[in-house]
Amino acid sequence: MYLRPVHAEASIPILQQFIRENPLGILTTSISSPSYPLIQSSHIPFILDVPKISTETPSNGILRGHMAKQNPQAKALMDALAASKAQGNNTLELSDEVLVLFNSPHHHYVTPKFYTETKPDTGKVVPTWNYAAVQAYGKITVYCDSKSGETGSYLQKQIEDLTNHAETSIMGCTGEKVKPWLVSDAPDRYIELLKKNIIGIEINIDRLQGKFKMSQEMGKGDREGVISGFEALDTDVGKRIAQTDEFNGKNYVYSREFAPNATRFEAILSSLLNGHAVSYTTGLAALHAALILLNPRRISVGEGYHGSHEVIAVLSRLSGLQKLSLDCPGEQLEAGDVILLETPVNPYGTAFSIEEYAKKAHARGAYLIVDSTFAPPPLQDPFVWGADIVMHSGSKYFGGHSDLLCGVLVVKRKDWLKQLFEDRLAIGNVMGNMESWLGTRSLRTLDVRVQRASQNSTQLISWLNNSLNTPDAAPGSEASIVQKVLKKIYHASLQDEPWMKTQMPNGFGPVFSIILQSEEFARLLPTKLSFFQHATSLGGVESLIEWRALSDSRVDRKLLRVSVGLENWEDLKNDLLQAFKSVIQ
């Protein structure tokens, strides 16, 4: 592969991830045979195994695949195997290297018209092509005889692993809503017939080369012209190439400006959140950045997270920012002012109509910031309903494992994106390298985690609400026990406004609050639980419960905030029930 240093990707984990995301490779072999061409190539989907080895040098990995025996390339391999059978071999390792080429599906012609800096100045520009590719080189081992125990086991594992990877990672059939197709779903005799008519191949990768050619060599003006040009095409491929060009064109000189891990994290979030994402050290840092960007004279805000009010208080002290109530008359807002809408709102988990507040803001020339921390993807997309900026405390569901701090802003306007990056460089609230890596790790399971936690929460609330509203509950029944402890439940799933199901079509969020019959019950209940941990924060895989008055003096002292995790919901129900019994004894 011809590699200019500016286009080369040397990180082995990044190259391995590229292979996993683009598993259809082109296998090229050179086999001397009187019956078949010397050079042959075939498209084959591969599985990449990366053995865990105790060394500082990462393993390049092992590629596994299979191909039909009727394939001329397979026949040439089998002929080579037959020639080695005199030595009693049931497998073959070729002495020469083979090549497997993996390509990104996103590639595009680059017209010189995109070079908005150089073309008008000198005219010294030529067309080119942007693309990404990885080449894997190594020795190939061939498994041909399915009757052999070693080969039969290899082929069985190969087709099962490849199918599982394709069904879950490519098709998204994780079993939550759609079950994956399994090899075991097919008749055993049919699978044996399949194995009889294929050969297995295994390539121990000696070296990997990666080329991500995305206009990195161009000057800033030309690179921005390329990105804008692809975006203007308004095609799916054009948009993806624009994102990839922007990602690979970052100048990684000083980490306060740009860092590879943070850029990757932001690129994934941009796709998930349908805008341009910028990451920060914390959620409050993100809110601070949004208010610096917009510099409003007034901000209309509800109760919500107490930390947001502390940020507003700081800006009020510095700039005279005036705070208005969320339900203030629209006439009190002026052009450039801000409505900060937290929905669902902390600590209750109840929701507001984003569309209603967007209309209120835009009628006065004001902006709407939506804090969607409690409703991450796939639960809610505030941009659909008119939000100007979306923010998240990524420490919660984007992190998902209670091991990182981060905040995220998402905007639609490119001029805002540019200003946010410039402001972040000056203020210094850039997300750390390790936190960015952890965030990227966590986003791989975001959809599964959020949907499971949301479903658990809805089932718990349904049980509590039904128990609370059971008339004439029999003494000693679950309903009577719940009624002795519980007074009220807050959650979006209990709201009956017509806009609720369209604003949150995929679930109502994993956080809710309950008001107990007495402050004493609220103080004691968290100490009686086993599955729920008595702790603040939320969004992790574990369920938490918090006597909220400990951290927020504004709330009812009988209120408990509940953050539901990924445990079995019936275990959580039984834990709550035994705790209810304990506090009333």
Coordinates of C-alpha atoms in Angstrom, one line a residue:
M1 CA 0.0 0.0 0.0
Y2 CA 1.3 3.4 -0.9
L3 CA 1.2 5.4 2.3
R4 CA 2.0 9.1 2.8
P5 CA 2.6 9.7 6.5
V6 CA -0.3 12.2 6.7
H7 CA -2.7 9.5 5.6
A8 CA -1.3 6.6 7.6
E9 CA -3.2 5.1 10.6
A10 CA -0.7 3.2 12.8
S11 CA -3.0 2.4 15.8
I12 CA -3.6 -1.4 15.8
P13 CA -6.8 -1.1 17.9
I14 CA -8.2 1.5 15.4
L15 CA -7.3 -0.8 12.4
Q16 CA -8.9 -3.8 14.2
Q17 CA -12.1 -1.8 14.9
F18 CA -12.2 -0.8 11.2
I19 CA -12.1 -4.5 10.2
R20 CA -14.9 -5.3 12.7
E21 CA -17.0 -2.5 11.3
N22 CA -16.2 -3.5 7.6
P23 CA -15.9 -7.3 7.8
L24 CA -16.3 -8.0 4.1
G25 CA -12.7 -8.5 2.9
I26 CA -11.1 -9.3 -0.4
L27 CA -8.8 -12.3 0.0
T28 CA -5.9 -12.3 -2.6
T29 CA -3.7 -15.4 -3.0
S30 CA -0.8 -16.4 -5.2
I31 CA -0.8 -20.1 -5.8
S32 CA 1.1 -21.9 -8.5
S33 CA -1.3 -24.4 -10.2
P34 CA -1.6 -25.9 -13.6
S35 CA -5.4 -25.6 -13.5
Y36 CA -6.1 -22.2 -12.0
P37 CA -4.8 -18.6 -12.4
L38 CA -1.7 -17.7 -10.3
I39 CA -3.5 -14.6 -8.7
Q40 CA -7.0 -15.0 -7.4
S41 CA -9.3 -12.9 -5.3
S42 CA -12.6 -13.5 -3.5
H43 CA -14.9 -11.4 -1.3
I44 CA -15.2 -13.1 2.0
P45 CA -16.8 -11.9 5.4
F46 CA -14.3 -12.4 8.2
I47 CA -14.3 -12.7 11.9
L48 CA -11.4 -11.0 13.7
D49 CA -10.0 -12.7 16.8
V50 CA -7.5 -10.8 19.0
P51 CA -5.9 -13.2 21.5
K52 CA -5.1 -11.7 24.9
I53 CA -1.4 -12.0 25.3
S54 CA 0.8 -10.7 28.2
T55 CA 3.0 -8.3 26.2
E56 CA 3.2 -4.6 25.7
T57 CA 3.0 -5.2 21.9
P58 CA -0.7 -5.7 20.9
S59 CA -1.5 -8.7 18.8
N60 CA -2.5 -8.0 15.2
G61 CA -5.1 -10.7 15.4
I62 CA -6.3 -13.7 13.5
L63 CA -8.8 -13.6 10.6
R64 CA -11.3 -16.5 10.2
G65 CA -13.5 -17.1 7.2
H66 CA -14.9 -19.8 4.9
M67 CA -15.6 -20.2 1.2
A68 CA -17.4 -22.6 -1.1
K69 CA -15.4 -25.5 -2.4
Q70 CA -16.7 -24.7 -5.9
N71 CA -14.8 -21.3 -5.8
P72 CA -11.8 -21.6 -8.1
Q73 CA -9.6 -20.0 -5.4
A74 CA -10.7 -22.7 -3.0
K75 CA -10.0 -25.4 -5.5
A76 CA -6.4 -24.0 -5.9
L77 CA -6.0 -24.1 -2.2
M78 CA -7.3 -27.7 -2.0
D79 CA -4.9 -28.7 -4.8
A80 CA -2.1 -27.3 -2.7
L81 CA -3.4 -29.2 0.3
A82 CA -3.6 -32.4 -1.7
A83 CA 0.0 -32.0 -2.7
S84 CA 0.9 -31.9 1.0
K85 CA -1.1 -34.9 1.9
A86 CA 1.9 -37.2 1.4
Q87 CA 3.0 -35.9 4.7
G88 CA -0.3 -36.8 6.3
N89 CA -1.6 -33.2 6.7
N90 CA -5.3 -32.5 7.1
T91 CA -4.6 -28.7 7.1
L92 CA -2.3 -26.6 4.9
E93 CA -0.3 -23.5 5.6
L94 CA 0.9 -21.7 2.5
S95 CA 4.5 -20.6 2.5
D96 CA 3.7 -17.3 0.8
E97 CA 1.8 -14.4 2.4
V98 CA -1.8 -13.6 1.4
L99 CA -3.5 -10.2 1.4
V100 CA -6.9 -9.3 2.7
L101 CA -8.2 -5.8 1.8
F102 CA -11.0 -4.1 3.8
N103 CA -12.7 -1.0 2.5
S104 CA -15.0 1.5 4.0
P105 CA -18.3 1.8 2.1
H106 CA -18.0 5.6 2.3
H107 CA -15.7 6.9 -0.4
H108 CA -16.1 9.8 -2.9
Y109 CA -14.6 11.7 -5.8
V110 CA -13.2 15.1 -4.7
T111 CA -13.7 17.8 -7.3
P112 CA -11.2 20.7 -7.5
K113 CA -14.1 23.1 -7.1
F114 CA -14.2 22.1 -3.4
Y115 CA -10.7 23.7 -2.9
T116 CA -12.0 27.2 -2.0
E117 CA -8.6 28.5 -0.9
T118 CA -6.1 27.2 -3.4
K119 CA -8.2 27.2 -6.6
P120 CA -9.0 30.9 -6.7
D121 CA -5.5 31.8 -5.6
T122 CA -3.3 29.7 -7.9
G123 CA -5.5 27.2 -9.8
K124 CA -3.0 24.5 -9.0
V125 CA -5.5 21.8 -8.0
V126 CA -6.3 18.4 -9.4
P127 CA -9.2 15.9 -8.8
T128 CA -8.7 13.1 -6.2
W129 CA -10.6 10.5 -4.3
N130 CA -11.2 10.2 -0.6
Y131 CA -11.4 6.8 1.0
A132 CA -10.4 4.5 3.9
A133 CA -8.9 1.1 3.6
V134 CA -7.0 -1.5 5.7
Q135 CA -4.7 -4.2 4.4
A136 CA -3.9 -7.3 6.4
Y137 CA -1.0 -9.6 5.5
G138 CA -0.2 -13.0 6.9
K139 CA 0.1 -16.8 6.4
I140 CA -3.1 -18.7 5.6
T141 CA -4.1 -22.1 7.1
V142 CA -6.7 -24.1 5.2
Y143 CA -9.2 -26.6 6.7
C144 CA -10.8 -28.8 4.0
D145 CA -12.0 -32.2 5.4
S146 CA -15.2 -31.6 7.4
K147 CA -15.0 -35.3 8.6
S148 CA -11.8 -34.5 10.4
G149 CA -12.6 -33.6 14.1
E150 CA -10.3 -30.6 14.0
T151 CA -11.8 -29.3 10.7
G152 CA -15.4 -30.0 11.7
S153 CA -15.0 -28.2 14.9
Y154 CA -13.3 -25.2 13.2
L155 CA -16.1 -24.9 10.6
Q156 CA -18.9 -25.2 13.1
K157 CA -17.3 -22.4 15.3
Q158 CA -16.7 -20.3 12.2
I159 CA -20.2 -20.3 10.9
E160 CA -21.7 -19.8 14.4
D161 CA -19.4 -16.9 15.2
L162 CA -19.8 -15.2 11.9
T163 CA -23.6 -15.5 12.1
N164 CA -23.7 -14.2 15.6
H165 CA -21.6 -11.2 14.7
A166 CA -23.7 -10.3 11.7
E167 CA -27.0 -10.8 13.4
T168 CA -26.1 -8.8 16.5
S169 CA -23.6 -6.2 15.4
I170 CA -24.8 -5.6 11.8
M171 CA -28.5 -6.4 12.0
G172 CA -28.9 -5.2 15.6
C173 CA -30.9 -8.3 16.6
T174 CA -29.8 -8.3 20.2
G175 CA -32.7 -10.3 21.6
E176 CA -34.3 -7.3 23.4
K177 CA -36.9 -6.7 20.6
V178 CA -35.8 -8.9 17.7
K179 CA -34.2 -12.2 18.3
P180 CA -31.2 -13.1 16.2
W181 CA -31.2 -16.0 13.7
L182 CA -29.0 -18.8 15.1
V183 CA -27.2 -21.6 13.2
S184 CA -29.0 -24.0 15.5
D185 CA -32.3 -22.8 14.0
A186 CA -31.4 -24.8 10.8
P187 CA -31.7 -28.6 10.6
D188 CA -28.5 -30.4 11.8
R189 CA -28.3 -32.4 8.5
Y190 CA -28.4 -29.2 6.5
I191 CA -25.6 -27.7 8.6
E192 CA -23.5 -30.9 8.1
L193 CA -24.1 -30.6 4.3
L194 CA -23.0 -26.9 4.4
K195 CA -19.8 -27.9 6.2
K196 CA -19.1 -30.6 3.6
N197 CA -19.2 -28.0 0.8
I198 CA -17.0 -25.3 2.3
I199 CA -13.4 -24.9 3.4
G200 CA -12.2 -22.9 6.4
I201 CA -9.4 -20.4 6.3
E202 CA -7.4 -18.8 9.1
I203 CA -4.9 -16.0 8.6
N204 CA -2.5 -15.1 11.3
I205 CA -1.9 -11.4 10.7
D206 CA 1.8 -10.5 10.5
R207 CA 1.2 -6.8 9.7
L208 CA -1.6 -4.3 9.3
Q209 CA -1.6 -1.2 7.2
G210 CA -4.2 1.5 7.3
K211 CA -4.8 4.4 5.0
F212 CA -7.5 7.0 5.8
K213 CA -7.2 9.5 3.0
M214 CA -9.6 12.3 3.9
S215 CA -8.0 15.6 2.7
Q216 CA -5.7 15.8 5.8
E217 CA -2.9 17.1 3.5
M218 CA -4.9 20.2 2.5
G219 CA -4.7 23.6 4.1
K220 CA -7.4 24.6 6.6
G221 CA -9.4 26.7 4.0
D222 CA -9.3 23.9 1.4
R223 CA -10.2 21.3 4.0
E224 CA -13.2 23.3 5.1
G225 CA -14.2 23.7 1.4
V226 CA -14.1 19.9 1.0
I227 CA -16.3 19.4 4.1
S228 CA -18.8 22.1 3.0
G229 CA -18.8 20.7 -0.6
F230 CA -19.7 17.2 0.6
E231 CA -22.4 18.5 2.9
A232 CA -23.9 20.5 0.1
L233 CA -24.3 17.4 -2.0
D234 CA -27.1 16.4 0.5
T235 CA -26.6 12.7 0.0
D236 CA -26.0 10.1 2.7
V237 CA -22.5 9.2 1.3
G238 CA -21.7 12.9 1.0
K239 CA -22.7 13.6 4.6
R240 CA -20.7 10.6 5.9
I241 CA -17.6 11.6 3.9
A242 CA -18.0 15.2 5.3
Q243 CA -18.0 13.9 8.8
T244 CA -15.1 11.6 8.2
D245 CA -13.1 14.4 6.5
E246 CA -13.8 16.7 9.4
F247 CA -12.8 14.0 11.9
N248 CA -9.5 13.1 10.1
G249 CA -8.6 16.7 9.3
K250 CA -8.2 17.7 13.0
N251 CA -4.8 19.0 13.8
Y252 CA -3.7 17.0 16.8
V253 CA -0.9 19.3 18.1
Y254 CA -2.2 20.4 21.5
S255 CA -4.8 18.3 23.4
R256 CA -6.7 21.3 24.7
E257 CA -7.6 22.0 21.1
F258 CA -8.3 18.6 19.7
A259 CA -7.5 15.0 20.8
P260 CA -8.1 11.8 18.9
N261 CA -10.2 10.1 21.5
A262 CA -12.4 13.1 22.1
T263 CA -12.9 13.6 18.4
R264 CA -14.0 10.0 17.9
F265 CA -16.4 10.3 20.9
E266 CA -17.8 13.5 19.4
A267 CA -18.2 11.9 15.9
I268 CA -20.2 9.0 17.3
L269 CA -22.4 11.4 19.4
S270 CA -22.9 13.6 16.4
S271 CA -24.4 10.7 14.5
L272 CA -26.5 9.5 17.5
L273 CA -27.8 13.0 18.4
N274 CA -28.4 14.3 14.8
G275 CA -26.2 17.4 15.1
H276 CA -22.7 18.6 15.8
A277 CA -21.5 17.4 19.2
V278 CA -18.9 19.0 21.4
S279 CA -17.7 17.3 24.6
Y280 CA -16.8 18.9 28.0
T281 CA -15.4 17.9 31.4
T282 CA -18.9 17.8 33.0
G283 CA -22.5 18.6 32.2
L284 CA -22.3 21.9 34.1
A285 CA -19.3 22.8 32.0
A286 CA -21.4 22.2 28.9
L287 CA -24.2 24.4 30.2
H288 CA -21.7 27.1 31.0
A289 CA -20.3 26.9 27.5
A290 CA -23.8 27.2 26.0
L291 CA -24.6 30.3 28.0
I292 CA -21.3 31.8 27.1
L293 CA -22.0 31.1 23.4
L294 CA -25.5 32.7 23.5
N295 CA -24.8 35.4 26.1
P296 CA -28.4 36.0 27.0
R297 CA -29.7 38.9 29.2
R298 CA -32.5 36.7 30.6
I299 CA -32.9 33.0 31.2
S300 CA -36.3 31.3 31.8
V301 CA -35.8 28.1 33.8
G302 CA -37.8 25.8 36.0
E303 CA -36.7 23.9 39.2
G304 CA -34.6 21.0 37.8
Y305 CA -31.1 20.2 38.7
H306 CA -29.7 22.5 41.4
G307 CA -26.3 22.6 39.8
S308 CA -27.7 24.4 36.8
H309 CA -29.0 27.1 39.0
E310 CA -25.6 27.5 40.5
V311 CA -24.1 28.0 37.1
I312 CA -26.8 30.7 36.4
A313 CA -25.9 32.3 39.7
V314 CA -22.3 32.6 38.8
L315 CA -23.1 34.2 35.4
S316 CA -25.6 36.5 37.2
R317 CA -22.8 37.7 39.4
L318 CA -20.5 38.3 36.5
S319 CA -22.8 39.6 33.8
G320 CA -26.1 40.5 35.4
L321 CA -28.0 37.5 33.8
Q322 CA -31.6 37.8 35.0
K323 CA -33.4 34.6 36.0
L324 CA -37.1 34.2 35.1
S325 CA -39.5 31.4 35.9
L326 CA -40.2 28.7 33.4
D327 CA -43.8 29.7 33.2
C328 CA -43.2 33.4 32.8
P329 CA -45.2 35.3 30.2
G330 CA -43.6 35.2 26.8
E331 CA -43.7 39.0 26.7
Q332 CA -40.9 39.0 29.3
L333 CA -38.5 37.4 26.8
E334 CA -36.6 39.3 24.2
A335 CA -34.4 38.4 21.2
G336 CA -31.3 36.5 22.3
D337 CA -32.8 35.4 25.6
V338 CA -32.8 31.7 26.6
I339 CA -35.3 29.2 27.8
L340 CA -33.5 26.3 29.6
L341 CA -35.9 23.3 29.6
E342 CA -35.0 20.2 31.5
T343 CA -37.1 17.3 30.3
P344 CA -37.6 14.9 31.8
V345 CA -36.9 17.0 34.8
N346 CA -34.6 16.2 37.8
P347 CA -35.5 14.7 40.3
Y348 CA -39.1 13.9 39.3
G349 CA -38.7 12.2 35.9
T350 CA -41.8 14.1 34.5
A351 CA -41.7 15.7 31.1
F352 CA -42.5 19.0 29.4
S353 CA -43.6 19.6 25.8
I354 CA -40.5 20.7 24.0
E355 CA -42.6 21.9 21.0
E356 CA -44.6 24.3 23.3
Y357 CA -41.5 25.9 24.7
A358 CA -39.8 26.1 21.3
K359 CA -42.7 28.1 20.0
K360 CA -42.7 30.3 23.1
A361 CA -39.0 31.0 22.6
H362 CA -38.9 31.5 18.9
A363 CA -42.0 33.8 18.9
R364 CA -39.8 36.3 20.8
G365 CA -36.5 35.6 19.0
A366 CA -35.2 33.7 22.0
Y367 CA -33.4 30.3 22.0
L368 CA -34.4 27.0 23.5
I369 CA -31.8 24.8 25.3
V370 CA -33.1 21.4 26.1
D371 CA -31.3 19.4 28.9
S372 CA -32.1 15.8 27.7
T373 CA -29.9 14.0 30.2
F374 CA -32.9 12.0 31.6
A375 CA -33.9 10.9 28.0
P376 CA -30.9 9.9 26.0
P377 CA -31.1 8.3 22.6
P378 CA -33.3 6.4 21.6
L379 CA -35.9 7.9 24.0
Q380 CA -36.1 11.5 22.7
D381 CA -34.7 13.8 20.0
P382 CA -35.3 17.4 21.1
F383 CA -34.3 18.8 17.6
V384 CA -37.4 17.2 16.1
W385 CA -39.5 19.5 18.4
G386 CA -37.6 22.7 17.9
A387 CA -34.7 22.8 20.3
D388 CA -31.8 25.1 19.3
I389 CA -29.2 23.4 21.5
V390 CA -29.3 20.0 23.2
M391 CA -27.2 19.3 26.3
H392 CA -26.5 16.1 28.2
S393 CA -24.6 15.3 31.4
G394 CA -22.7 12.5 29.7
S395 CA -21.5 11.3 33.1
K396 CA -24.9 9.6 33.4
Y397 CA -26.2 7.5 30.5
F398 CA -23.5 8.2 27.9
G399 CA -20.9 6.9 30.5
G400 CA -23.3 4.3 31.9
H401 CA -20.9 2.7 34.3
S402 CA -20.4 5.4 36.9
D403 CA -16.7 5.8 36.0
L404 CA -16.4 9.0 34.1
L405 CA -17.4 12.7 34.1
C406 CA -18.4 14.4 30.9
G407 CA -20.8 16.9 29.4
V408 CA -22.1 17.3 25.8
L409 CA -23.6 20.1 23.7
V410 CA -25.2 19.4 20.3
V411 CA -25.9 22.2 17.8
K412 CA -27.2 22.3 14.2
R413 CA -25.4 25.5 13.2
K414 CA -21.8 25.3 11.9
D415 CA -21.0 28.8 13.1
W416 CA -22.0 27.8 16.6
L417 CA -19.9 24.7 16.4
K418 CA -16.9 26.7 15.4
Q419 CA -17.4 29.2 18.2
L420 CA -17.9 26.4 20.8
F421 CA -14.5 24.9 19.8
E422 CA -12.8 28.3 20.0
D423 CA -14.4 29.0 23.4
R424 CA -13.5 25.6 24.8
L425 CA -9.9 26.2 23.7
A426 CA -9.9 29.5 25.7
I427 CA -11.7 28.2 28.8
G428 CA -9.9 24.9 29.0
N429 CA -12.9 22.7 29.8
V430 CA -11.9 20.0 27.4
M431 CA -12.8 16.3 28.1
G432 CA -9.9 14.2 29.2
N433 CA -8.3 11.5 27.0
M434 CA -9.2 8.6 29.3
E435 CA -12.7 9.8 29.8
S436 CA -13.2 10.1 26.1
W437 CA -12.0 6.5 25.6
L438 CA -14.4 5.3 28.3
G439 CA -17.2 7.3 26.7
T440 CA -16.6 5.7 23.3
R441 CA -16.6 2.3 25.0
S442 CA -19.9 3.0 26.7
L443 CA -21.7 4.3 23.5
R444 CA -21.4 0.8 22.1
T445 CA -24.0 -0.4 24.6
L446 CA -26.1 2.8 25.0
D447 CA -29.2 1.7 23.1
V448 CA -29.3 -1.7 24.9
R449 CA -28.7 -0.1 28.4
V450 CA -31.2 2.7 28.0
Q451 CA -34.0 0.6 26.7
R452 CA -33.5 -2.1 29.4
A453 CA -33.4 0.5 32.2
S454 CA -36.4 2.4 30.8
Q455 CA -38.5 -0.9 30.5
N456 CA -37.5 -1.8 34.1
S457 CA -38.6 1.6 35.3
T458 CA -41.9 1.5 33.5
Q459 CA -42.7 -2.0 34.9
L460 CA -41.8 -0.9 38.5
I461 CA -43.9 2.2 38.2
S462 CA -46.9 0.3 36.8
W463 CA -46.7 -2.1 39.7
L464 CA -46.4 0.8 42.3
N465 CA -49.2 2.8 40.6
N466 CA -51.6 -0.1 40.4
S467 CA -50.9 -1.0 44.1
L468 CA -51.3 2.7 45.2
N469 CA -54.6 3.0 43.4
T470 CA -56.2 -0.4 44.4
P471 CA -59.4 0.4 46.3
D472 CA -60.2 -1.5 49.5
A473 CA -56.9 -3.3 49.4
A474 CA -57.0 -6.5 51.6
P475 CA -54.9 -6.2 54.8
G476 CA -51.5 -7.7 54.4
S477 CA -51.7 -7.6 50.5
E478 CA -49.0 -6.0 48.4
A479 CA -51.3 -3.1 47.6
S480 CA -52.0 -2.4 51.3
I481 CA -48.3 -2.4 52.2
V482 CA -47.5 0.0 49.3
Q483 CA -50.3 2.3 50.4
K484 CA -49.0 2.5 54.0
V485 CA -45.6 3.7 52.8
L486 CA -46.2 5.5 49.4
K487 CA -48.1 8.7 48.9
K488 CA -47.4 9.8 45.3
I489 CA -45.4 8.8 42.2
Y490 CA -43.8 11.1 39.6
H491 CA -42.8 9.9 36.1
A492 CA -43.5 10.7 32.5
S493 CA -45.1 7.3 31.9
L494 CA -48.0 8.5 34.2
Q495 CA -48.7 11.6 32.1
D496 CA -51.6 11.5 29.7
E497 CA -50.9 14.6 27.6
P498 CA -51.4 13.7 23.9
W499 CA -47.8 14.9 23.0
M500 CA -46.1 12.5 25.4
K501 CA -46.0 9.4 23.2
T502 CA -44.8 11.3 20.1
Q503 CA -42.1 13.2 22.0
M504 CA -40.9 10.0 23.7
P505 CA -41.9 7.1 21.4
N506 CA -39.4 4.6 22.7
G507 CA -39.8 4.8 26.5
F508 CA -40.2 7.3 29.3
G509 CA -36.8 7.3 31.1
P510 CA -35.2 5.2 33.9
V511 CA -35.6 7.9 36.6
F512 CA -38.7 8.5 38.8
S513 CA -39.5 9.9 42.2
I514 CA -41.8 8.9 45.0
I515 CA -43.2 10.8 47.9
L516 CA -43.6 8.7 51.1
Q517 CA -46.1 9.1 53.8
S518 CA -43.6 10.6 56.3
E519 CA -40.1 12.0 56.4
E520 CA -39.1 9.2 58.7
F521 CA -40.0 6.6 56.0
A522 CA -38.0 8.6 53.4
R523 CA -35.0 8.6 55.7
L524 CA -35.2 4.9 56.6
L525 CA -36.3 3.2 53.4
P526 CA -32.9 3.5 51.5
T527 CA -31.2 1.7 54.4
K528 CA -33.5 -1.3 54.1
L529 CA -32.7 -2.1 50.4
S530 CA -30.3 -4.6 49.0
F531 CA -30.5 -4.3 45.2
F532 CA -30.8 -0.5 45.3
Q533 CA -27.7 1.4 46.6
H534 CA -28.3 4.5 48.6
A535 CA -26.3 7.0 46.5
T536 CA -26.7 10.1 44.4
S537 CA -26.1 10.3 40.6
L538 CA -27.7 8.0 38.1
G539 CA -27.4 6.4 34.7
G540 CA -25.2 3.4 35.6
V541 CA -26.0 -0.2 35.2
E542 CA -26.9 -0.5 38.9
S543 CA -30.1 0.8 40.5
L544 CA -29.8 3.7 43.0
I545 CA -32.1 5.4 45.4
E546 CA -31.5 8.7 47.1
W547 CA -33.2 10.6 49.9
R548 CA -32.9 13.7 47.8
A549 CA -33.1 16.2 50.6
L550 CA -29.5 15.3 51.4
S551 CA -28.2 17.0 48.3
D552 CA -31.1 19.4 47.3
S553 CA -32.6 21.4 50.1
R554 CA -35.4 22.7 47.8
V555 CA -37.3 19.4 47.4
D556 CA -39.9 17.8 49.6
R557 CA -38.1 16.0 52.5
K558 CA -40.4 13.0 51.9
L559 CA -39.1 12.6 48.3
L560 CA -36.9 9.7 47.2
R561 CA -35.3 9.7 43.7
V562 CA -35.0 6.3 42.0
S563 CA -32.6 5.6 39.2
V564 CA -33.4 2.1 37.7
G565 CA -30.6 0.0 36.4
L566 CA -30.3 -3.2 34.4
E567 CA -31.2 -5.8 37.0
N568 CA -34.2 -8.1 36.7
W569 CA -37.2 -5.8 37.4
E570 CA -38.9 -8.4 39.6
D571 CA -35.8 -8.5 41.8
L572 CA -36.1 -4.8 42.2
K573 CA -39.8 -5.0 42.9
N574 CA -39.3 -7.7 45.6
D575 CA -36.5 -5.5 47.1
L576 CA -38.8 -2.5 47.4
L577 CA -41.6 -4.6 48.8
Q578 CA -39.5 -6.1 51.6
A579 CA -38.2 -2.6 52.4
F580 CA -41.7 -1.3 52.6
K581 CA -42.6 -4.0 55.1
S582 CA -39.5 -3.2 57.1
V583 CA -40.2 0.5 57.6
I584 CA -43.8 0.0 58.7
Q585 CA -43.0 -2.7 61.3

